[in-house]
Short mmCIF file of N, CA, C and O in Angstrom, two decimals:
data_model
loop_
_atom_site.label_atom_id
_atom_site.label_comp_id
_atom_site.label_asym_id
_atom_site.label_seq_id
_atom_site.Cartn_x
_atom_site.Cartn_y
_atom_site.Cartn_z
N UNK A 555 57.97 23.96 155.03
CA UNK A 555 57.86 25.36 155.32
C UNK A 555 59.10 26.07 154.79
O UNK A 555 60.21 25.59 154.99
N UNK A 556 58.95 27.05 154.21
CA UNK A 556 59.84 27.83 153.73
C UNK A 556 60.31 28.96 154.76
O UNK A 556 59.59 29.71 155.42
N UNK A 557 61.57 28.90 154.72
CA UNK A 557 62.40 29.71 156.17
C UNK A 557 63.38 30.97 155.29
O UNK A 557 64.39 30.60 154.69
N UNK A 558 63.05 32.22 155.29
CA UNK A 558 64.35 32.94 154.89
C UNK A 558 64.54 34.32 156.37
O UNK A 558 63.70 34.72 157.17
N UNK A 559 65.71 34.61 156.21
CA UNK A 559 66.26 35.31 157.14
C UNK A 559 66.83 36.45 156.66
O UNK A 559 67.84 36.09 156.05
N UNK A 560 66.69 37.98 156.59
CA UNK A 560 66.85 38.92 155.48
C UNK A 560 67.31 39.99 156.51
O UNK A 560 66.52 40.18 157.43
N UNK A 561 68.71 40.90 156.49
CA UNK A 561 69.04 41.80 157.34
C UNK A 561 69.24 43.49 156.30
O UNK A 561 69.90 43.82 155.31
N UNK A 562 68.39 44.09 157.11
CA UNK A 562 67.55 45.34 156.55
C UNK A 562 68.42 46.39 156.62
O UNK A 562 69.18 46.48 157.59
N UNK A 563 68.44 47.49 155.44
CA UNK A 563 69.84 48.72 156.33
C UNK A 563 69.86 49.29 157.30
O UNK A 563 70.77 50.05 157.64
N UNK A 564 68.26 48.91 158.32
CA UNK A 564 68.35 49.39 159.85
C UNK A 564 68.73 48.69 160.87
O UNK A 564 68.41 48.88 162.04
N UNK A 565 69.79 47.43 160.21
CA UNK A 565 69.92 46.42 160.97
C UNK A 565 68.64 45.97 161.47
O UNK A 565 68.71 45.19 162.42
N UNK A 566 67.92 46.17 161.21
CA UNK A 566 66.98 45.05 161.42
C UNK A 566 66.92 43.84 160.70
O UNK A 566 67.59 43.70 159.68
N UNK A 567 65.89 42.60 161.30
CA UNK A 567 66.12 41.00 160.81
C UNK A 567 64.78 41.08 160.23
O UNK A 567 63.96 41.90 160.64
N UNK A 568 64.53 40.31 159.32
CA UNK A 568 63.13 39.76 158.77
C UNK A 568 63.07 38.21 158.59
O UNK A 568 63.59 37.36 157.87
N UNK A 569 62.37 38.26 159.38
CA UNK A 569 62.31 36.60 159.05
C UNK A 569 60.96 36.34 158.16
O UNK A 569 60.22 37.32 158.03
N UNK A 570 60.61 35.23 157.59
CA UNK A 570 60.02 34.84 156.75
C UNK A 570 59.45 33.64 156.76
O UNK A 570 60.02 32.83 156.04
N UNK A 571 58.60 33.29 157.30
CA UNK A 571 57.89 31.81 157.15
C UNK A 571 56.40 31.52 156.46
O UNK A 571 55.25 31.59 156.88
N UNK A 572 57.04 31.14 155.13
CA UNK A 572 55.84 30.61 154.46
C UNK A 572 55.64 32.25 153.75
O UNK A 572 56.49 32.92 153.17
N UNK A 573 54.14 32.59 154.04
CA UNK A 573 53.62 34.13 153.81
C UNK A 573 53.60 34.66 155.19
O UNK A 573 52.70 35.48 155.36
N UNK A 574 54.21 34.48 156.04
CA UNK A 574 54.40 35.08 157.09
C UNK A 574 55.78 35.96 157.68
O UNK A 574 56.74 35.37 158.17
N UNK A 575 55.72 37.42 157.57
CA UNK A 575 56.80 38.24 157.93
C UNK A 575 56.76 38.41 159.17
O UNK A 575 55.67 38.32 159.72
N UNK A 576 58.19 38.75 160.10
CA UNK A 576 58.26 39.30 161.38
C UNK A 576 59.40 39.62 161.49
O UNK A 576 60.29 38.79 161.67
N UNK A 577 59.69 41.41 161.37
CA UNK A 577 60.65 42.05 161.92
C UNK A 577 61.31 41.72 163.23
O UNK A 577 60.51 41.07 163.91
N UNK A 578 62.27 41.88 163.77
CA UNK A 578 62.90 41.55 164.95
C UNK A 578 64.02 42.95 164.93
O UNK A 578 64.43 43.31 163.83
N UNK A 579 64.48 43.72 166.20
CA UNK A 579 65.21 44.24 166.53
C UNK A 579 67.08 43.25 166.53
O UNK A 579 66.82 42.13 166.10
N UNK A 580 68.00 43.30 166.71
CA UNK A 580 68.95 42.57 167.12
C UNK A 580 68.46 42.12 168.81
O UNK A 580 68.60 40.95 169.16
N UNK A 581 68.17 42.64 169.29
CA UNK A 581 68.22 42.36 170.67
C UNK A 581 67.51 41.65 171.18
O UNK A 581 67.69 41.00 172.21
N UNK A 582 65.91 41.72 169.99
CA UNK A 582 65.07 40.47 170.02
C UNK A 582 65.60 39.23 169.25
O UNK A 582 65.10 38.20 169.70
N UNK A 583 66.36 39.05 168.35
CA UNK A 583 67.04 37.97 167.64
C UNK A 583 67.57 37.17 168.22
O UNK A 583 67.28 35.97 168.25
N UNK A 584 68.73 37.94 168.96
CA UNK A 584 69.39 37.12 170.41
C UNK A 584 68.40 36.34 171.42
O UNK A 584 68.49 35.24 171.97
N UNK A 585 67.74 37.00 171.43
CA UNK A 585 67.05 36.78 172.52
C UNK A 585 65.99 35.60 172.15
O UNK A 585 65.65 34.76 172.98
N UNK A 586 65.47 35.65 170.65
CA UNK A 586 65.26 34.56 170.56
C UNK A 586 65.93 33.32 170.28
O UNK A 586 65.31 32.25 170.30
N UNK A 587 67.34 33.42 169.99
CA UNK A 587 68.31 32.25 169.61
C UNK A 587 68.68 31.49 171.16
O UNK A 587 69.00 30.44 171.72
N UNK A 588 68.42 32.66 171.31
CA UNK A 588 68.60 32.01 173.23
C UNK A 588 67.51 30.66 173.50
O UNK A 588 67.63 29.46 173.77
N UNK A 589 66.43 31.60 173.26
CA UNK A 589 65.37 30.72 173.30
C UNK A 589 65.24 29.39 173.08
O UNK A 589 64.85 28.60 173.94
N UNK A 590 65.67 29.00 171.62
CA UNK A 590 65.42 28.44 170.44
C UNK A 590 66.61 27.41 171.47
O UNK A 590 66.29 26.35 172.01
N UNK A 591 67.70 27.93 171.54
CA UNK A 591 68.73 27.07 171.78
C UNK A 591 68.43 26.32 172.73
O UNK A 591 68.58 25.10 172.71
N UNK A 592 67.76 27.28 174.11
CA UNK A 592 67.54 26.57 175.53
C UNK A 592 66.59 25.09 175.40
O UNK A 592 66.73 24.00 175.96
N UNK A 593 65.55 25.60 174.34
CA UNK A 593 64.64 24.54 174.12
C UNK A 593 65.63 23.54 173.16
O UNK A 593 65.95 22.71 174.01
N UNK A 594 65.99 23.31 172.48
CA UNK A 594 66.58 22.27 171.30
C UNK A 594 67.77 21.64 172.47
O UNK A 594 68.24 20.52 172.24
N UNK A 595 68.14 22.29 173.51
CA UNK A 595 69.23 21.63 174.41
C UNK A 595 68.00 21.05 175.76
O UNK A 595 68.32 20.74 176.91
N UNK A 596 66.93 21.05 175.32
CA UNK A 596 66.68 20.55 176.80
C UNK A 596 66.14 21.31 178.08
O UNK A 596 65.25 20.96 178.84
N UNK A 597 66.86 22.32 178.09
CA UNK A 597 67.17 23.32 179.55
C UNK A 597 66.23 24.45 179.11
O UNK A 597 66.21 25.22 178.15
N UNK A 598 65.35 24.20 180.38
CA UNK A 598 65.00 25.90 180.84
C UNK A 598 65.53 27.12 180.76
O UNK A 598 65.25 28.13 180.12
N UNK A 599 66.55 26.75 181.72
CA UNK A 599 67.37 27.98 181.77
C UNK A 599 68.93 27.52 181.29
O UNK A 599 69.25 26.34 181.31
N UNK A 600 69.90 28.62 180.86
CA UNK A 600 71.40 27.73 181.01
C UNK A 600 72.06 28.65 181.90
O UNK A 600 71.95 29.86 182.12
N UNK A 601 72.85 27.59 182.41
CA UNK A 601 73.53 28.53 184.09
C UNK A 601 75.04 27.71 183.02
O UNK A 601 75.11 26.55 182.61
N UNK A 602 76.42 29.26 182.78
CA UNK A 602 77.27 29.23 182.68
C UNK A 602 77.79 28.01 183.74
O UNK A 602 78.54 27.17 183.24
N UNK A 603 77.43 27.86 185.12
CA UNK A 603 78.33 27.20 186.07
C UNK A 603 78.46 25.59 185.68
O UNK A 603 79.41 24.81 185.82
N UNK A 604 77.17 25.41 185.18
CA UNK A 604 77.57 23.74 184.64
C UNK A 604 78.41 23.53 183.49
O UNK A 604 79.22 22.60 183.46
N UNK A 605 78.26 24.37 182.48
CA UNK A 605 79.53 24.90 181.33
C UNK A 605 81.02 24.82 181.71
O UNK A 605 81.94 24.20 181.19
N UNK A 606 80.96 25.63 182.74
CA UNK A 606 81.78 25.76 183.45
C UNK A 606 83.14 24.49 184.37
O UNK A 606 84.33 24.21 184.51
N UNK A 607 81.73 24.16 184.73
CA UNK A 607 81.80 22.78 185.77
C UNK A 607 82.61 21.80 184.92
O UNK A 607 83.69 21.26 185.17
N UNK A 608 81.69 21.68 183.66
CA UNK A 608 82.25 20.39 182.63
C UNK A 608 83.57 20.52 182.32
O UNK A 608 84.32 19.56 182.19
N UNK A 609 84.08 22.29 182.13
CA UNK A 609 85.06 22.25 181.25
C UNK A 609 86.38 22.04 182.35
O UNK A 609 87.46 21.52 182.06
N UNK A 610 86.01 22.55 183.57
CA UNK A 610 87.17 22.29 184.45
C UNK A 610 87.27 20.78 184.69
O UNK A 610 88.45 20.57 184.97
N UNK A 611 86.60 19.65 184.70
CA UNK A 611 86.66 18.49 184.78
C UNK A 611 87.10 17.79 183.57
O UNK A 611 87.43 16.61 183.69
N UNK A 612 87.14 18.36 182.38
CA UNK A 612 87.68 17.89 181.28
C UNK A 612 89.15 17.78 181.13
O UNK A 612 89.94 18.47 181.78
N UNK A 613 89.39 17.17 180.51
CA UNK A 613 91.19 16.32 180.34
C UNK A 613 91.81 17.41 179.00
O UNK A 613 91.04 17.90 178.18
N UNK A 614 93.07 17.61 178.98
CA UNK A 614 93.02 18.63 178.07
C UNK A 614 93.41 18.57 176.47
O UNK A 614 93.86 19.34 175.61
N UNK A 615 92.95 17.13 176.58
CA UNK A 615 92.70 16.65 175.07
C UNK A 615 91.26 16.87 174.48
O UNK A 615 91.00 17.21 173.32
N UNK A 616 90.56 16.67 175.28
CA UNK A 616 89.11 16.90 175.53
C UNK A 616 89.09 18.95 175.32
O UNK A 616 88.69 19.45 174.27
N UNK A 617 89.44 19.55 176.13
CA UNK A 617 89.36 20.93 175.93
C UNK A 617 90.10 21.51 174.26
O UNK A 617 89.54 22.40 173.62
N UNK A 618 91.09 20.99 173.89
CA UNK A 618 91.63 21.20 172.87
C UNK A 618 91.09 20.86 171.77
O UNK A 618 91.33 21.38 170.68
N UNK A 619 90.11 19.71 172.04
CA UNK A 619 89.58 19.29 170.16
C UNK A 619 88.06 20.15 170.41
O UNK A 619 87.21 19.99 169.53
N UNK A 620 87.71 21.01 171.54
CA UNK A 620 86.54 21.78 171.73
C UNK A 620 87.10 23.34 171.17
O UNK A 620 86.52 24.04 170.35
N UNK A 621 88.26 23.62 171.80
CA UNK A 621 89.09 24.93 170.93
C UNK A 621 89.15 25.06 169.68
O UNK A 621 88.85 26.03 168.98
N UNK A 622 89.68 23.72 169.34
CA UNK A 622 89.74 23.87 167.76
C UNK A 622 87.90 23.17 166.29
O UNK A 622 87.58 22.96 165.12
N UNK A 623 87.61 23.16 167.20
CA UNK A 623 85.64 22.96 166.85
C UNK A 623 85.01 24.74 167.21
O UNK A 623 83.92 24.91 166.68
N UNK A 624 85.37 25.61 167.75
CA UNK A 624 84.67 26.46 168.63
C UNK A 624 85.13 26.81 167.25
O UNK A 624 86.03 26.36 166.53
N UNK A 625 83.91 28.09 167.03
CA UNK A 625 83.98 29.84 165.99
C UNK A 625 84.92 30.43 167.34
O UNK A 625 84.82 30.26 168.55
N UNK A 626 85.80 31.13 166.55
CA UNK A 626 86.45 32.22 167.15
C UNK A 626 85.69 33.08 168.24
O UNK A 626 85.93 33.44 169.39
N UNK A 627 85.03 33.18 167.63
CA UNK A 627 83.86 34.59 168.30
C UNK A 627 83.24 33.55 169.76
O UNK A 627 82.74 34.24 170.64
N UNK A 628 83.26 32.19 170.02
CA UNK A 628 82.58 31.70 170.81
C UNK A 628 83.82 31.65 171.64
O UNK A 628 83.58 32.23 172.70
N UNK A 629 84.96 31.23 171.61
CA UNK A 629 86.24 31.36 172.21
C UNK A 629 86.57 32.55 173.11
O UNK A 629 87.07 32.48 174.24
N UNK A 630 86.17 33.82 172.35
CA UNK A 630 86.21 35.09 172.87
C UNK A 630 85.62 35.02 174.00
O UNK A 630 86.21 35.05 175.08
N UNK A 631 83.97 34.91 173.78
CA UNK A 631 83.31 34.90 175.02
C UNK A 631 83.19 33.98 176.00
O UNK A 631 82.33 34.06 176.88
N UNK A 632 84.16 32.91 175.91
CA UNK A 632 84.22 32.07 176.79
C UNK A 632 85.56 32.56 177.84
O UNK A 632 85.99 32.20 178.93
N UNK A 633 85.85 33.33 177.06
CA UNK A 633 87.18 33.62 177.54
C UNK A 633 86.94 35.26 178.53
O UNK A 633 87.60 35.50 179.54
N UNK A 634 86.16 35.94 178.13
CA UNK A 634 85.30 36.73 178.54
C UNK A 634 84.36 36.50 180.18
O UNK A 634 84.56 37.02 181.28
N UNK A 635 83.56 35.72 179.83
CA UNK A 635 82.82 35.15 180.77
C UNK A 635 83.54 34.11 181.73
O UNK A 635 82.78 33.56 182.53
N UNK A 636 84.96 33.72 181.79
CA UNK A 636 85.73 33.23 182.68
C UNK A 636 86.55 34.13 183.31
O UNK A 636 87.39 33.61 184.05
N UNK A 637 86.56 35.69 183.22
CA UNK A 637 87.36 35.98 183.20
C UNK A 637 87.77 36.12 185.18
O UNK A 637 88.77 36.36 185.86
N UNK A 638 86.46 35.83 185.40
CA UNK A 638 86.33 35.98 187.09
C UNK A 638 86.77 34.48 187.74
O UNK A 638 87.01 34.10 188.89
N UNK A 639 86.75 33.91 186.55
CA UNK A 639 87.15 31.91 187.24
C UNK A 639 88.71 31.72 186.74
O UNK A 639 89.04 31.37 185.61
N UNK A 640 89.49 32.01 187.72
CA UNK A 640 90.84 31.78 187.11
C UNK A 640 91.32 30.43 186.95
O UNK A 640 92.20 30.11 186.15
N UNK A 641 90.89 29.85 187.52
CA UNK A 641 91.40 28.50 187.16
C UNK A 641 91.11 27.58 185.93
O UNK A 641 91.73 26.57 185.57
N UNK A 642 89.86 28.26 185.31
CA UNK A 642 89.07 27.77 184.07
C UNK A 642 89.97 28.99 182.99
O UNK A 642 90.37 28.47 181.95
N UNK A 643 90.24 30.18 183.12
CA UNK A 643 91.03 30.61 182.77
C UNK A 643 92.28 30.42 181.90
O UNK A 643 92.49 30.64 180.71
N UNK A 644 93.19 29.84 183.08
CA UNK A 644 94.29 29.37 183.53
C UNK A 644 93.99 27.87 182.13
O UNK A 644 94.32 27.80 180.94
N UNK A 645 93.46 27.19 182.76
CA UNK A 645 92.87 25.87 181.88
C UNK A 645 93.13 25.83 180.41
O UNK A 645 93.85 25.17 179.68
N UNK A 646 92.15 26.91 180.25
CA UNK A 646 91.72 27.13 178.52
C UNK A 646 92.81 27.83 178.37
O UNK A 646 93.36 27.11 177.53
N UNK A 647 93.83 29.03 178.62
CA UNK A 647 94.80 29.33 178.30
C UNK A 647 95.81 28.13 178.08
O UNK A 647 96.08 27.84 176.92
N UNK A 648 96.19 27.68 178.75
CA UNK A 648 97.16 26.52 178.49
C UNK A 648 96.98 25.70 177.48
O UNK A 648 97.97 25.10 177.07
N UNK A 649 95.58 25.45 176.79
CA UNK A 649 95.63 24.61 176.17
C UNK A 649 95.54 25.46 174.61
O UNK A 649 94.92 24.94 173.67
N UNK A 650 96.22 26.80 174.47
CA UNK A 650 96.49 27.59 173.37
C UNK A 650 97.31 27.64 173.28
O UNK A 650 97.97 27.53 174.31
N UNK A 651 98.04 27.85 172.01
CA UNK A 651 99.29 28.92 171.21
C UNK A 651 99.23 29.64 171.91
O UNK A 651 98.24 29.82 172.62
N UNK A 652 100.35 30.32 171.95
CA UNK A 652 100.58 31.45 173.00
C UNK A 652 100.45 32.63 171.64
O UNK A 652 100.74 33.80 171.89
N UNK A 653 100.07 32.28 170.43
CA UNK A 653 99.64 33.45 169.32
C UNK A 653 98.13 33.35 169.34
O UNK A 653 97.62 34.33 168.80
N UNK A 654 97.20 32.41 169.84
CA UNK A 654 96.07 31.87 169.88
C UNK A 654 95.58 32.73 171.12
O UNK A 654 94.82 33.68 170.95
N UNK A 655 96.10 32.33 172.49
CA UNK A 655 96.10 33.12 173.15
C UNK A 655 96.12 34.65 173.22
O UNK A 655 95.08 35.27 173.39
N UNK A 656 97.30 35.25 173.08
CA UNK A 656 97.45 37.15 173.10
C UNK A 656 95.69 37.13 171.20
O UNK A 656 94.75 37.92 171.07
N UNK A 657 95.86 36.59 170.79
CA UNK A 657 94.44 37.21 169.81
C UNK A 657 93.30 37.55 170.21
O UNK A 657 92.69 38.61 170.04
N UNK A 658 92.82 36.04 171.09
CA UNK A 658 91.57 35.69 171.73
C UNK A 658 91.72 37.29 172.95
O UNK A 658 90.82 38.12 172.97
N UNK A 659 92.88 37.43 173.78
CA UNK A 659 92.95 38.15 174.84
C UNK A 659 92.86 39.87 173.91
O UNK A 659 92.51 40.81 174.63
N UNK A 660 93.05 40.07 172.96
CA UNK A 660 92.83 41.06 172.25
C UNK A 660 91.54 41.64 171.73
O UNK A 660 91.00 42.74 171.85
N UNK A 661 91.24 40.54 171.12
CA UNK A 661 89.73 40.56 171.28
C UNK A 661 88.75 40.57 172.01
O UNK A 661 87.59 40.84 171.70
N UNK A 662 89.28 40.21 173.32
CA UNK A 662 88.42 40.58 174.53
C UNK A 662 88.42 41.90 174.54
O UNK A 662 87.48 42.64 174.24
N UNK A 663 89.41 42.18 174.87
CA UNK A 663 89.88 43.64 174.84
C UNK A 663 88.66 44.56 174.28
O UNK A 663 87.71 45.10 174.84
N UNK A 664 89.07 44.52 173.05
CA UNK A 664 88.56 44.92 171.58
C UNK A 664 86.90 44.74 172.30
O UNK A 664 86.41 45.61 173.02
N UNK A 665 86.28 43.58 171.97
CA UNK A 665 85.05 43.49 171.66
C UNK A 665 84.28 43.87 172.71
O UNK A 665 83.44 44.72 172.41
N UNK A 666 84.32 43.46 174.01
CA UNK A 666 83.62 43.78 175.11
C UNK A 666 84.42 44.65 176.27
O UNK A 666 85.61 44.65 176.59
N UNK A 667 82.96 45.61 176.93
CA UNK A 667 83.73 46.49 177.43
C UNK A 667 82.96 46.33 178.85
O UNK A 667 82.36 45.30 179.16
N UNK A 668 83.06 47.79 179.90
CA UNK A 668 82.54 47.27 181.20
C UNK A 668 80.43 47.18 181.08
O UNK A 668 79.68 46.91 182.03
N UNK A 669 80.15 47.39 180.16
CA UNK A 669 78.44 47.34 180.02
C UNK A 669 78.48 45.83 179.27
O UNK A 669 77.40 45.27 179.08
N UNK A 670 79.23 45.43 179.02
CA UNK A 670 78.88 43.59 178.46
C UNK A 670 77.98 43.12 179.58
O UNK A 670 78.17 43.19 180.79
N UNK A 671 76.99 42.62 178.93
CA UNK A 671 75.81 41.94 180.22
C UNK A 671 76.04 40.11 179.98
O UNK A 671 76.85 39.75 179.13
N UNK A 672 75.41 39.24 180.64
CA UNK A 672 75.75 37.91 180.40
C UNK A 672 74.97 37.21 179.38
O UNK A 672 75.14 36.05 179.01
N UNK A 673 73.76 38.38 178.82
CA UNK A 673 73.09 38.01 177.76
C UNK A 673 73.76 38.35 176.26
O UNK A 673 73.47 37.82 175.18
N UNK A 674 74.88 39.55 176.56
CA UNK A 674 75.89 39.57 175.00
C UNK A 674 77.03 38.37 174.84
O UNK A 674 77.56 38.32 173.73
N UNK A 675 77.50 37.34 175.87
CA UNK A 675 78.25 35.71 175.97
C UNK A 675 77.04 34.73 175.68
O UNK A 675 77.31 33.67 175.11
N UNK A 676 75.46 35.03 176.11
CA UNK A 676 74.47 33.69 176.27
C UNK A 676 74.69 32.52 174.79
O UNK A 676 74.97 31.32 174.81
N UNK A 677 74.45 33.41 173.62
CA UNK A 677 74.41 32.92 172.50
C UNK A 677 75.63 31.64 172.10
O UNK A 677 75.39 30.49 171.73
N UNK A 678 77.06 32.36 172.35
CA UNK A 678 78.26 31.83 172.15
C UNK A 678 78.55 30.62 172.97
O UNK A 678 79.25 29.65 172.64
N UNK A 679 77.81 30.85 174.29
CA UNK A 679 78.28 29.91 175.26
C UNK A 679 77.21 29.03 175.17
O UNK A 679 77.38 28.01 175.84
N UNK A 680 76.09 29.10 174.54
CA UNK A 680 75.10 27.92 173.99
C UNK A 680 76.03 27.13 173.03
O UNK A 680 76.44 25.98 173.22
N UNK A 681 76.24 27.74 172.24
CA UNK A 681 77.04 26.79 171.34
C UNK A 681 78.38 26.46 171.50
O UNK A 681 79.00 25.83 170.65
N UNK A 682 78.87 26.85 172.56
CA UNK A 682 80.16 25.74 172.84
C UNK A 682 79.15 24.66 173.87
O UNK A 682 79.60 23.52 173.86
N UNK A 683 78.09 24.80 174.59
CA UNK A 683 77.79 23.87 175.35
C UNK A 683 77.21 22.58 174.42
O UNK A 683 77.55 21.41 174.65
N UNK A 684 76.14 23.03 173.16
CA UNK A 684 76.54 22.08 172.08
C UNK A 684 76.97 21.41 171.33
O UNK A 684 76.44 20.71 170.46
N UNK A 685 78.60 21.69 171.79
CA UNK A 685 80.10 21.58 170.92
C UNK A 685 79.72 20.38 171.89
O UNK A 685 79.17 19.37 171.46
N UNK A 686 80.07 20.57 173.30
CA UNK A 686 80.76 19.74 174.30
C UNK A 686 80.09 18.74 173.93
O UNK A 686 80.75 17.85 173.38
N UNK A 687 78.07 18.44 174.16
CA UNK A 687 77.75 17.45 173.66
C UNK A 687 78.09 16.73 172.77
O UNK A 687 78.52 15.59 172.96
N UNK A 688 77.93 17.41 171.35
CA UNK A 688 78.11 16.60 170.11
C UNK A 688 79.80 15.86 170.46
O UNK A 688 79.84 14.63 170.49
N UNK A 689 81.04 16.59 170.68
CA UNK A 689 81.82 15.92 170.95
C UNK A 689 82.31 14.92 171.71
O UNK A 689 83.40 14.34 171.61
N UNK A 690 81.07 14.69 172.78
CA UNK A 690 81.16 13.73 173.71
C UNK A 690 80.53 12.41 173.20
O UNK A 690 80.91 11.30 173.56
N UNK A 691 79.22 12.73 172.05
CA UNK A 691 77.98 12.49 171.98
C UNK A 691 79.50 11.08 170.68
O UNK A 691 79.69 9.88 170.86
N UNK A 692 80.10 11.93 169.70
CA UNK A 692 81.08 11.42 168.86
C UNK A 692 82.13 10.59 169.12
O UNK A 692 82.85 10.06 168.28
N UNK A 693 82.25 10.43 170.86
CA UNK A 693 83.94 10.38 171.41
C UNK A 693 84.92 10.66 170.91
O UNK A 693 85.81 9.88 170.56
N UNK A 694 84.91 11.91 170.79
CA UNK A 694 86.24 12.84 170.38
C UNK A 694 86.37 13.54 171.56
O UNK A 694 87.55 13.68 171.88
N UNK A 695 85.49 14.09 172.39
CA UNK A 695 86.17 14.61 174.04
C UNK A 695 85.00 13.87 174.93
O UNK A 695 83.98 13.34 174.49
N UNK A 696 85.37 13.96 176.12
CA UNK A 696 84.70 13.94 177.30
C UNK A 696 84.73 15.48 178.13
O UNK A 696 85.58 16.17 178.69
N UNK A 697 83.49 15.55 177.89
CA UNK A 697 83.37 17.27 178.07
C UNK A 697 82.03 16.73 179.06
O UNK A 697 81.32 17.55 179.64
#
């Protein structure tokens, strides 16, 4: 099957399968990567708290080779979406540059504001939860 993915000057997405077109909004895109992700990981639903759970139980050799595997942009929102768990916080800060750190904390800043919902982090925090696997899956962390 032939797969292309084409972004329109209305920001809109086109996807392409085979002879088959289907526009998508951004908000439906997400929403289907969500999807896509929940199913290819297994899970119904994904609850941040087991994300969560793993990363506070992780050793911080284990959190550090997941920092430096993460896109920037997934860092952000992890950093984002902890911002109410200080101790996971606290955690993932420590295991930064303190230039690594003030960026990521800038970019919070910057990127999300008080209307961020938990579906503008869902995407990012799918794929650090796929980081954790594959890196566990490799033994390079225990995540």
């Amino acid at each position: 099957m032939a797969i292309k993915v084409l972004k329109d000057e209305k920001d809109d997405f086109l996807l392409s399968f085979d002879e088959t077109l289907v526009v998508l909004k951004q908000a439906d895109l997400k929403r289907l990567l969500i999807e896509i992700i929940q199913a290819y990981s297994g899970k119904s639903k994904f609850d941040t708290r087991e994300l969560f759970g793993r990363l506070m139980k992780a050793d911080d050799v284990s959190i550090q080779a997941l920092l430096q595997s993460a896109e920037n942009e997934e860092i952000v929102a992890l950093m984002k979406a902890s911002e109410n768990n200080e101790n996971l916080k606290e955690k993932l800060s420590k295991n930064m540059s303190e230039k690594s750190r003030k960026t990521v904390e800038e970019e919070v800043e910057f990127k999300f504001d008080e209307n961020t919902t938990s579906d503008d982090l869902m995407v990012p925090l799918l794929h650090l939860t796929l980081k954790c696997n594959a890196l566990t899956k490799d033994d390079k962390a225990n995540i």
